């Protein structure tokens, strides 16, 4: 008697999982295209703001250049799953000093982090003309290439996990923006980019696994709440060295869980 | 007053033995753990045919890989002193990658690979690129010949929806500009702005024509109304065209323009809300080209007051180009024989229209002779016929 009740309740718990049909491929067309529209808008912002950022540098306005560095690159960070598909541009726009054998003196060390080094470590806007020109060319090139790219659906859906892995690997340690310590902007950019993907596919995920969705939402909320503590009145963030040790630790759990959970998204939506 | 500071007592002999003992246990446990993890690793390797690639400071080992097509697993071991990445590249495009592999650790990359030659980025950007040769298998050969699955259309259909969104915005923008010129009482400006608004519409026309009622409000010709031009129900672009180019007057056009702006805004929204199945993506273009070939080219009826028909035809042709570009990867894979016919039909129609283009844009359609109109119709017909081969070749109507 008791056993059969347990068996019955177990059956009732499990049956919804099997009752749901797999996501119909055509149901993914709306979210994938909306994601491209989002990425397109973000890149338009990246292009415009990079222009303003580099103009400040070329005018020798160090204070403005420093102020614009983080809010400009956040538009790159939020769309990394797509931007990273172009390996040559990803290297020239966003490579870090560690990627280069010769470090800061490497000829091909260009892009945001090379400029970050000059602005924040050397406190100088001098001699950056070639680097600023190249950055503008590169972000424009990225825009053209993304416009012409048919987004691979598995890269879009897989992008949510890729962004969280990025956070786990480079943001919590504070190594991404090691000269400016503006890591929290990138952190929020990665999180927002991942949340956007979850939001766009929310309807389809909800049909497949409500419990999963609730857990993901909760972890996003936890991360956002901790990040919000470090927001400044101008809408920016404090530098990463201000983040308390207990908050860094408190971020690790939800970020790793999100990375792990979101890595199952492709499978859930039938894109493996 | 102060309490005496407690002095650390010298460690007793027993404690020292205990510490030594626990160290021995830890080493033993560590050894056991190492053994177990090695065993697990070797099992993993055996089970999944994992290929181990070791990243050294200046190169990967092995640096030249060859695997059969299909699913492959690579275990990337980072023996360099920095966190690095490993990527499989097809040209400049990343097929799969793993970033931030910490020094001393390893990560697994799973990839589903098609036959071909790929490059590998390996650690530092200055390190030499590796090679990955993916050999065809019986299964991959069969897959290459097989018709695509529904999943393969998510990308092209999404991209077409992005196109509809962009062109829809352009239509709203150009129509609003036309309305402003009419509201401002500027006949010359309104005549000028009618052209880009119509071009924007014609870049959406194949999709818009699925929405019968809304499309009639936007694009119906006078013939569809009992009292033709005098019929109060005659609205939309062609009512504006009649006023601007036939009557040379803005009288009564302001409310028509306002309504048109509302209707094209609704059109954009509805186009994005509609689901377009794969067979329709090609079919709507075929229908649009057939209507061009069968009716519009000969009669010039669509823009009978402004005679800007050629602008519309060119815009229709742009949609055909767009759809072919979206289908091209699938066609190359599963129906490559169709592509030369399609491409030459596109090029023939392109050059036909190009012949009527001067410094001030396309010629007025009332200057196009009967023979020339027949040429235009023939080119459109040939393109429609070529595109009609896509559905059976890819099995669009019977997709799973």
XYZ file of C-alpha atoms in Angstrom:
672
model
C 0.000 0.000 0.000
C 2.591 2.462 1.179
C 5.022 1.337 -1.475
C 2.494 1.825 -4.226
C 1.814 5.380 -3.018
C 5.513 6.116 -3.193
C 5.725 4.559 -6.623
C 2.711 6.525 -7.753
C 4.039 9.821 -6.465
C 7.397 9.049 -8.046
C 5.655 8.374 -11.312
C 3.756 11.631 -11.002
C 6.956 13.516 -10.368
C 8.763 11.970 -13.267
C 6.006 11.831 -15.820
C 5.904 15.544 -16.654
C 9.484 15.269 -17.868
C 8.663 12.598 -20.358
C 5.293 14.095 -21.254
C 6.841 17.207 -22.771
C 7.706 16.969 -26.411
C 11.129 18.055 -27.548
C 11.477 21.683 -28.621
C 10.362 22.076 -32.231
C 13.285 23.480 -34.251
C 11.104 26.202 -35.770
C 10.284 27.484 -32.263
C 13.936 28.505 -31.975
C 13.826 30.806 -35.010
C 12.287 33.709 -33.081
C 14.782 33.659 -30.174
C 17.835 33.085 -32.415
C 16.875 36.009 -34.652
C 16.061 38.224 -31.677
C 19.504 37.389 -30.341
C 21.083 38.526 -33.589
C 19.127 41.766 -33.369
C 20.413 42.228 -29.806
C 23.995 41.513 -30.867
C 23.658 43.911 -33.792
C 22.504 46.680 -31.471
C 25.332 45.984 -29.025
C 27.913 46.124 -31.816
C 26.465 49.408 -33.062
C 27.033 50.754 -29.532
C 30.533 49.266 -29.464
C 31.405 51.029 -32.719
C 30.004 54.397 -31.599
C 31.549 54.300 -28.146
C 34.914 53.058 -29.400
C 34.962 56.106 -31.645
C 34.361 58.398 -28.641
C 36.884 56.517 -26.475
C 39.640 56.693 -29.066
C 38.878 60.322 -29.870
C 39.504 61.168 -26.217
C 42.837 59.315 -26.345
C 43.928 61.023 -29.540
C 43.102 64.397 -28.017
C 45.328 63.522 -25.060
C 42.385 63.629 -22.637
C 43.575 60.940 -20.213
C 40.787 61.415 -17.656
C 37.987 61.034 -20.226
C 39.761 58.125 -21.885
C 40.040 56.307 -18.539
C 36.380 56.985 -17.826
C 35.230 55.628 -21.204
C 37.391 52.492 -21.213
C 35.113 50.180 -19.220
C 31.680 51.346 -20.460
C 32.917 50.958 -24.046
C 34.230 47.428 -23.779
C 31.184 46.176 -21.915
C 29.443 46.050 -25.312
C 32.090 43.579 -26.431
C 31.864 41.486 -23.284
C 28.078 41.079 -23.503
C 28.267 39.545 -27.005
C 31.402 37.446 -26.610
C 29.796 34.173 -27.736
C 29.470 35.668 -31.218
C 32.469 38.030 -31.165
C 34.763 35.160 -30.189
C 33.788 33.195 -33.264
C 36.112 35.445 -35.264
C 39.416 34.322 -33.826
C 41.610 36.880 -35.574
C 39.515 39.855 -34.444
C 39.069 38.460 -30.948
C 42.848 38.346 -30.665
C 43.395 41.851 -31.994
C 40.526 43.430 -30.009
C 40.503 41.579 -26.703
C 43.662 39.511 -26.184
C 45.345 39.853 -22.826
C 49.047 40.304 -22.236
C 49.381 36.618 -21.292
C 48.408 35.594 -24.805
C 51.623 37.142 -26.122
C 55.042 35.633 -25.626
C 56.723 39.010 -25.580
C 54.134 40.526 -23.263
C 53.334 44.237 -23.522
C 56.080 44.789 -26.074
C 54.689 42.225 -28.516
C 54.023 43.822 -31.901
C 50.680 42.099 -32.224
C 49.481 42.979 -28.715
C 46.762 45.426 -29.742
C 43.224 46.263 -28.726
C 41.528 47.164 -25.492
C 43.985 45.628 -23.045
C 47.049 47.115 -24.720
C 45.408 50.535 -24.553
C 44.334 49.803 -20.962
C 48.003 49.208 -20.142
C 49.001 52.604 -21.540
C 46.167 54.509 -19.884
C 46.150 52.924 -16.448
C 49.634 51.524 -15.942
C 51.684 54.113 -17.801
C 49.177 56.925 -17.229
C 49.684 58.124 -20.761
C 47.815 58.736 -24.001
C 51.045 59.230 -25.957
C 51.888 57.253 -29.076
C 48.610 55.361 -29.226
C 47.493 56.611 -32.659
C 48.184 53.338 -34.450
C 46.456 51.328 -31.708
C 43.351 53.511 -31.623
C 43.077 53.491 -35.413
C 43.366 49.711 -35.454
C 40.756 49.291 -32.726
C 38.262 51.353 -34.726
C 38.999 49.383 -37.878
C 38.643 46.112 -36.006
C 35.291 46.867 -34.364
C 33.937 48.067 -37.712
C 35.207 44.901 -39.335
C 33.506 42.900 -36.586
C 30.232 44.692 -37.313
C 30.446 43.870 -41.028
C 31.248 40.239 -40.352
C 28.497 39.790 -37.771
C 25.965 41.406 -40.130
C 26.845 38.792 -42.723
C 26.885 35.849 -40.325
C 24.039 33.372 -40.106
C 24.102 32.685 -36.377
C 24.646 28.999 -35.627
C 21.798 28.204 -33.181
C 23.987 25.924 -31.056
C 26.508 28.765 -30.584
C 23.732 31.129 -29.527
C 22.259 28.739 -26.972
C 25.717 27.529 -25.897
C 26.743 31.164 -25.475
C 25.069 31.459 -22.091
C 27.394 28.836 -20.610
C 30.404 30.245 -22.479
C 29.833 33.629 -20.852
C 29.583 32.144 -17.378
C 32.727 30.074 -17.949
C 34.429 33.307 -18.919
C 33.276 34.883 -15.656
C 34.419 31.884 -13.643
C 37.820 31.768 -15.306
C 38.851 35.397 -15.586
C 36.504 37.739 -13.760
C 36.462 36.434 -10.217
C 40.257 36.413 -10.209
C 40.324 40.014 -11.469
C 42.828 39.243 -14.195
C 40.871 40.523 -17.181
C 41.313 44.223 -16.456
C 44.458 44.021 -14.414
C 45.589 47.606 -15.027
C 42.265 49.420 -14.671
C 40.574 47.047 -12.208
C 37.300 47.693 -14.010
C 36.493 43.977 -14.043
C 33.029 44.470 -12.584
C 31.832 46.165 -15.786
C 32.920 43.133 -17.806
C 31.505 40.845 -15.147
C 28.096 42.496 -15.432
C 28.409 42.521 -19.239
C 29.015 38.762 -19.312
C 26.160 38.132 -16.891
C 23.755 40.382 -18.818
C 24.717 38.704 -22.085
C 24.024 35.263 -20.604
C 20.758 36.392 -19.017
C 19.649 37.801 -22.356
C 20.066 34.368 -23.928
C 18.106 32.694 -21.134
C 15.371 35.338 -21.427
C 15.075 34.921 -25.185
C 14.661 31.147 -24.875
C 12.637 31.371 -21.657
C 9.423 30.065 -23.239
C 11.145 26.995 -24.681
C 13.169 26.274 -21.524
C 10.074 26.670 -19.382
C 8.292 23.976 -21.412
C 11.206 21.596 -20.911
C 12.242 22.163 -17.296
C 10.620 24.658 -14.938
C 12.740 23.627 -11.962
C 15.916 24.265 -13.902
C 14.692 27.695 -14.958
C 13.811 28.680 -11.399
C 17.256 27.608 -10.205
C 19.006 29.555 -12.963
C 16.922 32.659 -12.226
C 17.745 32.411 -8.545
C 21.472 32.178 -9.174
C 21.381 35.101 -11.583
C 19.556 37.124 -8.924
C 22.188 36.233 -6.314
C 25.025 37.336 -8.591
C 23.224 40.545 -9.561
C 22.584 41.364 -5.925
C 26.250 41.064 -5.012
C 27.336 43.077 -8.055
C 24.766 45.769 -7.232
C 26.553 46.447 -3.923
C 29.474 47.839 -5.898
C 27.536 50.058 -8.285
C 28.454 53.734 -8.255
C 25.904 56.581 -8.532
C 26.937 57.300 -12.153
C 25.797 53.827 -13.183
C 29.300 52.383 -13.203
C 31.160 50.124 -10.815
C 33.832 50.431 -8.160
C 37.232 48.962 -8.938
C 37.682 45.261 -8.367
C 40.151 45.665 -5.510
C 37.255 47.114 -3.474
C 35.322 43.843 -3.664
C 35.379 42.200 -0.259
C 36.827 38.746 0.127
C 33.528 37.303 1.385
C 31.711 38.703 -1.670
C 34.295 37.207 -4.021
C 33.757 33.897 -2.318
C 29.980 34.311 -2.385
C 30.139 34.806 -6.164
C 32.040 31.583 -6.841
C 29.214 29.192 -5.967
C 26.393 30.712 -8.033
C 28.733 31.478 -10.965
C 30.045 27.912 -11.133
C 26.562 26.466 -10.735
C 25.253 28.724 -13.487
C 28.117 27.722 -15.789
C 27.375 24.074 -15.135
C 23.591 24.394 -15.456
C 23.701 26.522 -18.566
C 26.011 24.022 -20.242
C 22.994 21.677 -20.401
C 20.892 24.218 -22.290
C 21.892 23.032 -25.752
C 20.794 19.519 -24.906
C 17.544 20.713 -23.387
C 16.645 22.572 -26.568
C 17.615 19.716 -28.876
C 20.758 21.311 -30.279
C 23.429 18.785 -29.339
C 47.378 43.625 35.855
C 48.292 41.081 33.277
C 47.835 37.407 33.033
C 50.908 35.387 32.287
C 51.370 34.767 28.596
C 51.055 31.061 27.913
C 54.269 29.664 26.518
C 54.007 27.148 23.696
C 54.869 23.816 25.153
C 57.516 21.793 23.326
C 55.746 19.210 21.187
C 55.664 15.904 22.893
C 57.259 12.902 21.302
C 53.830 11.296 20.942
C 52.500 14.304 19.051
C 55.477 14.221 16.711
C 54.804 10.573 15.930
C 51.142 11.370 15.388
C 51.989 14.130 12.917
C 54.443 11.888 11.111
C 51.830 9.152 11.018
C 49.162 11.387 9.564
C 51.587 12.628 6.916
C 52.193 9.024 5.908
C 48.445 8.428 5.721
C 47.989 11.579 3.637
C 50.700 10.537 1.226
C 49.180 7.108 0.943
C 45.737 8.562 0.405
C 47.142 10.985 -2.129
C 48.832 8.123 -3.929
C 45.627 6.158 -3.935
C 43.716 9.159 -5.215
C 46.307 9.680 -7.944
C 46.086 6.024 -8.894
C 42.302 6.159 -8.943
C 42.212 9.315 -11.012
C 44.756 7.906 -13.476
C 42.642 4.812 -13.756
C 39.559 6.932 -14.310
C 41.407 9.009 -16.877
C 42.615 5.985 -18.763
C 39.124 4.513 -18.686
C 37.734 7.755 -19.994
C 40.226 7.686 -22.760
C 39.444 4.134 -23.611
C 35.703 4.713 -23.534
C 35.467 7.846 -25.606
C 38.455 7.665 -27.913
C 39.670 10.841 -26.373
C 42.632 12.423 -28.107
C 45.118 14.020 -25.774
C 46.826 17.182 -26.901
C 49.491 18.721 -24.712
C 50.156 22.432 -24.879
C 53.811 23.215 -24.239
C 55.290 26.708 -24.030
C 55.861 27.007 -27.759
C 53.860 24.299 -29.481
C 51.219 21.639 -29.127
C 51.957 17.958 -29.105
C 50.849 16.492 -31.389
C 50.507 19.527 -33.614
C 49.118 17.655 -36.607
C 45.940 15.731 -35.900
C 43.807 13.500 -38.047
C 40.416 12.207 -36.980
C 37.458 10.596 -38.698
C 34.387 12.807 -39.265
C 31.741 12.896 -36.558
C 32.017 13.413 -32.840
C 35.518 13.780 -31.469
C 36.792 14.500 -27.974
C 40.060 16.266 -27.333
C 41.604 16.403 -23.895
C 43.754 19.497 -23.797
C 46.510 19.353 -21.208
C 48.167 22.656 -20.439
C 51.853 22.108 -19.657
C 52.764 25.730 -20.313
C 53.030 28.278 -17.537
C 50.037 30.409 -18.522
C 46.293 30.068 -18.847
C 45.792 29.518 -22.571
C 43.203 28.582 -25.149
C 42.859 25.902 -27.769
C 40.642 26.469 -30.775
C 39.595 24.600 -33.891
C 39.354 27.068 -36.765
C 37.644 26.887 -40.128
C 39.306 29.828 -41.863
C 39.064 32.610 -39.261
C 35.871 31.189 -37.774
C 36.006 29.257 -34.524
C 34.350 25.847 -34.756
C 34.990 24.890 -31.120
C 37.200 26.344 -28.441
C 38.205 26.092 -24.837
C 39.490 29.219 -23.201
C 41.402 29.821 -20.033
C 42.781 26.358 -19.510
C 44.766 26.844 -16.326
C 48.432 25.808 -16.200
C 48.841 22.197 -15.129
C 45.169 21.377 -15.750
C 43.280 19.808 -18.608
C 39.911 20.361 -20.241
C 37.879 18.369 -22.717
C 36.535 19.759 -25.970
C 33.811 17.884 -27.765
C 33.332 18.690 -31.416
C 31.121 17.370 -34.162
C 33.358 17.683 -37.195
C 32.627 17.635 -40.887
C 35.294 16.308 -43.256
C 37.910 18.896 -44.223
C 41.060 20.647 -43.088
C 41.050 22.872 -40.035
C 43.654 24.982 -38.262
C 44.358 24.868 -34.541
C 45.345 27.792 -32.358
C 47.486 26.536 -29.627
C 48.384 28.609 -26.585
C 50.275 31.803 -27.252
C 49.156 33.743 -30.298
C 52.679 33.583 -31.702
C 52.829 29.794 -31.461
C 52.660 27.911 -34.754
C 49.174 26.850 -35.778
C 48.432 23.162 -35.696
C 46.495 21.247 -38.317
C 43.452 19.047 -38.005
C 42.570 16.805 -40.896
C 39.096 15.322 -40.700
C 38.649 12.336 -42.958
C 35.302 11.356 -44.440
C 33.589 8.229 -43.189
C 30.814 6.141 -44.677
C 28.482 7.898 -42.260
C 29.650 11.395 -43.149
C 29.362 10.597 -46.854
C 25.816 9.425 -46.294
C 25.033 12.539 -44.265
C 26.431 14.767 -46.965
C 24.075 13.248 -49.480
C 21.106 13.177 -47.111
C 18.504 15.909 -47.184
C 18.853 18.430 -44.384
C 16.861 18.146 -41.177
C 14.598 20.841 -39.797
C 17.335 21.919 -37.360
C 19.470 22.945 -40.338
C 16.885 25.607 -41.225
C 16.916 27.398 -37.853
C 19.908 29.485 -38.956
C 18.627 30.540 -42.407
C 15.090 31.196 -41.154
C 16.401 33.227 -38.226
C 18.530 35.250 -40.570
C 15.510 35.879 -42.797
C 13.571 37.095 -39.751
C 16.449 39.467 -38.965
C 16.183 40.651 -42.571
C 12.432 41.212 -42.171
C 13.091 43.165 -39.001
C 15.688 45.400 -40.641
C 13.675 45.951 -43.816
C 10.513 46.455 -41.747
C 12.243 49.252 -39.835
C 13.428 50.756 -43.117
C 9.860 50.660 -44.443
C 8.493 52.420 -41.352
C 11.230 55.024 -41.565
C 10.872 55.798 -45.272
C 7.061 55.833 -45.076
C 7.193 58.209 -42.106
C 9.500 60.505 -44.072
C 6.999 60.435 -46.954
C 4.185 61.292 -44.536
C 6.167 64.229 -43.154
C 6.680 65.630 -46.656
C 2.944 65.328 -47.339
C 2.092 66.971 -44.004
C 4.540 69.739 -44.804
C 2.754 70.330 -48.104
C 5.887 69.686 -50.145
C 4.712 67.950 -53.329
C 8.168 67.687 -54.927
C 9.691 66.197 -51.796
C 6.782 63.779 -51.403
C 7.218 62.600 -55.015
C 10.916 62.037 -54.338
C 10.315 60.176 -51.070
C 7.656 57.926 -52.578
C 10.464 56.038 -54.365
C 12.562 54.821 -51.385
C 9.385 53.938 -49.474
C 8.202 51.765 -52.342
C 11.619 50.132 -52.668
C 11.530 49.290 -48.980
C 8.082 47.775 -49.405
C 9.191 45.729 -52.410
C 12.081 44.296 -50.387
C 9.417 42.855 -48.092
C 6.700 42.185 -50.645
C 7.142 38.398 -50.941
C 6.622 38.031 -47.174
C 4.059 40.837 -46.857
C 1.810 39.202 -49.414
C 1.122 36.366 -46.987
C -0.812 38.857 -44.847
C -3.676 39.338 -47.265
C -5.812 41.956 -45.553
C -3.055 44.151 -44.227
C -1.209 43.930 -47.516
C -4.341 45.096 -49.364
C -4.543 48.162 -47.138
C -0.929 48.943 -48.018
C -0.565 47.864 -51.616
C -3.954 47.408 -53.349
C -4.255 48.915 -56.823
C -7.259 50.983 -57.897
C -8.614 48.083 -59.998
C -9.564 46.218 -56.833
C -12.170 48.841 -55.924
C -15.586 49.275 -57.472
C -15.138 52.967 -58.159
C -11.420 52.675 -58.795
C -9.490 55.851 -57.962
C -12.669 57.602 -56.841
C -13.564 54.862 -54.387
C -13.241 56.090 -50.775
C -11.934 52.640 -49.784
C -8.910 53.096 -52.102
C -6.030 53.773 -49.676
C -2.388 52.860 -49.248
C 0.677 53.490 -51.365
C -1.121 53.572 -54.684
C -3.678 56.109 -53.497
C -0.749 58.329 -52.531
C 0.911 57.600 -55.862
C -2.293 58.609 -57.675
C -2.432 61.928 -55.820
C 1.280 62.700 -56.121
C 1.921 61.699 -59.739
C -1.465 61.763 -61.491
C -3.291 64.636 -59.803
C -0.114 66.437 -58.766
C -1.914 67.359 -55.618
C -1.622 66.681 -51.915
C -5.360 67.135 -51.374
C -6.767 64.528 -49.038
C -3.461 62.626 -48.787
C -2.564 63.441 -45.166
C -4.996 60.954 -43.537
C -4.063 58.299 -46.140
C -0.372 58.768 -45.286
C -1.109 58.607 -41.557
C -3.036 55.373 -42.021
C -0.218 53.967 -44.180
C 2.361 54.648 -41.469
C 0.151 52.772 -38.985
C -0.301 49.901 -41.429
C 3.377 49.446 -42.277
C 4.191 49.558 -38.545
C 1.647 46.783 -38.003
C 3.090 44.941 -41.011
C 6.527 44.848 -39.450
C 5.129 43.513 -36.189
C 3.040 40.862 -37.885
C 5.857 39.720 -40.133
C 7.993 39.123 -37.053
C 5.163 37.326 -35.284
C 4.480 34.943 -38.183
C 6.280 31.649 -38.293
C 7.662 30.920 -41.742
C 8.185 27.234 -42.539
C 11.215 26.372 -44.722
C 9.195 25.549 -47.841
C 7.562 28.992 -47.659
C 10.889 30.809 -47.559
C 11.570 29.784 -51.141
C 7.957 29.602 -52.222
C 7.094 33.240 -51.414
C 9.981 34.408 -53.585
C 8.925 32.123 -56.438
C 5.377 33.500 -56.269
C 6.607 37.078 -56.213
C 8.798 36.471 -59.271
C 5.971 34.726 -61.094
C 3.639 37.664 -60.526
C 6.381 39.886 -61.887
C 6.843 37.671 -64.934
C 3.176 36.961 -65.616
C 1.599 40.337 -64.909
C 3.610 43.241 -63.652
C 6.441 43.268 -66.218
C 4.142 43.362 -69.239
C 1.531 45.758 -67.900
C 3.514 48.159 -65.745
C 0.303 48.301 -63.756
C 1.862 48.346 -60.321
C 3.297 51.861 -60.551
C 1.021 53.157 -63.298
C 1.118 56.791 -62.146
C 4.770 57.126 -61.124
C 6.294 54.562 -63.537
C 8.941 53.488 -61.027
C 8.244 49.782 -61.678
C 11.910 49.000 -62.330
C 12.844 50.127 -58.820
C 10.309 47.654 -57.483
C 11.552 44.814 -59.677
C 15.126 45.428 -58.524
C 13.981 45.356 -54.897
C 12.124 42.080 -55.511
C 15.287 40.671 -57.023
C 17.213 41.654 -53.889
C 14.915 39.450 -51.819
C 15.624 36.567 -54.182
C 19.366 37.172 -53.728
C 18.925 37.222 -49.962
C 17.047 33.932 -49.862
C 19.563 32.221 -52.157
C 22.425 33.401 -49.930
C 20.634 32.000 -46.879
C 20.032 28.664 -48.580
C 23.451 28.458 -50.224
C 25.221 26.411 -47.518
C 22.413 23.851 -47.533
C 22.294 23.799 -51.310
C 26.071 23.391 -51.602
C 25.863 20.446 -49.253
C 22.809 18.618 -50.519
C 21.846 19.974 -53.945
C 24.960 21.556 -55.399
C 23.881 20.788 -58.961
C 21.149 23.439 -58.705
C 23.469 26.293 -57.839
C 24.962 27.073 -61.271
C 21.458 27.389 -62.779
C 20.242 29.570 -59.906
C 23.323 31.781 -59.953
C 23.215 32.303 -63.695
C 19.471 33.119 -63.549
C 20.165 35.683 -60.812
C 23.033 37.193 -62.796
C 20.954 37.352 -65.995
C 18.114 39.202 -64.249
C 20.657 41.485 -62.522
C 22.272 42.517 -65.782
C 18.916 42.909 -67.545
C 17.802 45.469 -64.942
C 21.237 47.056 -64.807
C 20.846 47.872 -68.488
C 18.035 50.292 -67.637
C 19.960 52.109 -64.955
C 21.445 55.519 -65.676
C 23.012 58.221 -63.575
C 19.621 59.179 -62.190
C 18.561 55.679 -61.303
C 16.229 53.407 -63.251
C 14.435 54.487 -66.416
C 10.701 55.292 -66.221
C 8.695 52.226 -67.093
C 6.628 54.036 -69.716
C 9.852 54.314 -71.737
C 10.387 50.546 -71.743
C 9.315 48.866 -74.994
C 7.127 45.799 -75.310
C 10.164 43.723 -76.320
C 12.188 44.933 -73.371
C 9.297 44.158 -71.041
C 9.206 40.643 -72.460
C 12.934 40.278 -71.781
C 12.405 41.324 -68.156
C 9.508 38.887 -67.780
C 11.579 36.057 -69.276
C 14.433 36.646 -66.862
C 12.076 36.690 -63.886
C 10.385 33.526 -65.127
C 13.703 31.711 -65.566
C 14.753 32.670 -62.046
C 11.430 31.535 -60.593
C 11.810 28.197 -62.382
C 15.362 27.745 -61.098
C 14.291 28.515 -57.515
C 11.361 26.149 -57.845
C 13.851 23.296 -58.034
C 14.980 23.902 -54.440
C 11.922 22.483 -52.705
C 12.097 19.000 -54.251
C 15.906 18.906 -54.129
C 16.066 19.655 -50.401
C 12.781 17.960 -49.583
C 11.505 21.152 -47.967
C 7.859 20.143 -48.024
C 8.480 16.880 -46.224
C 10.888 18.045 -43.533
C 11.019 16.363 -40.172
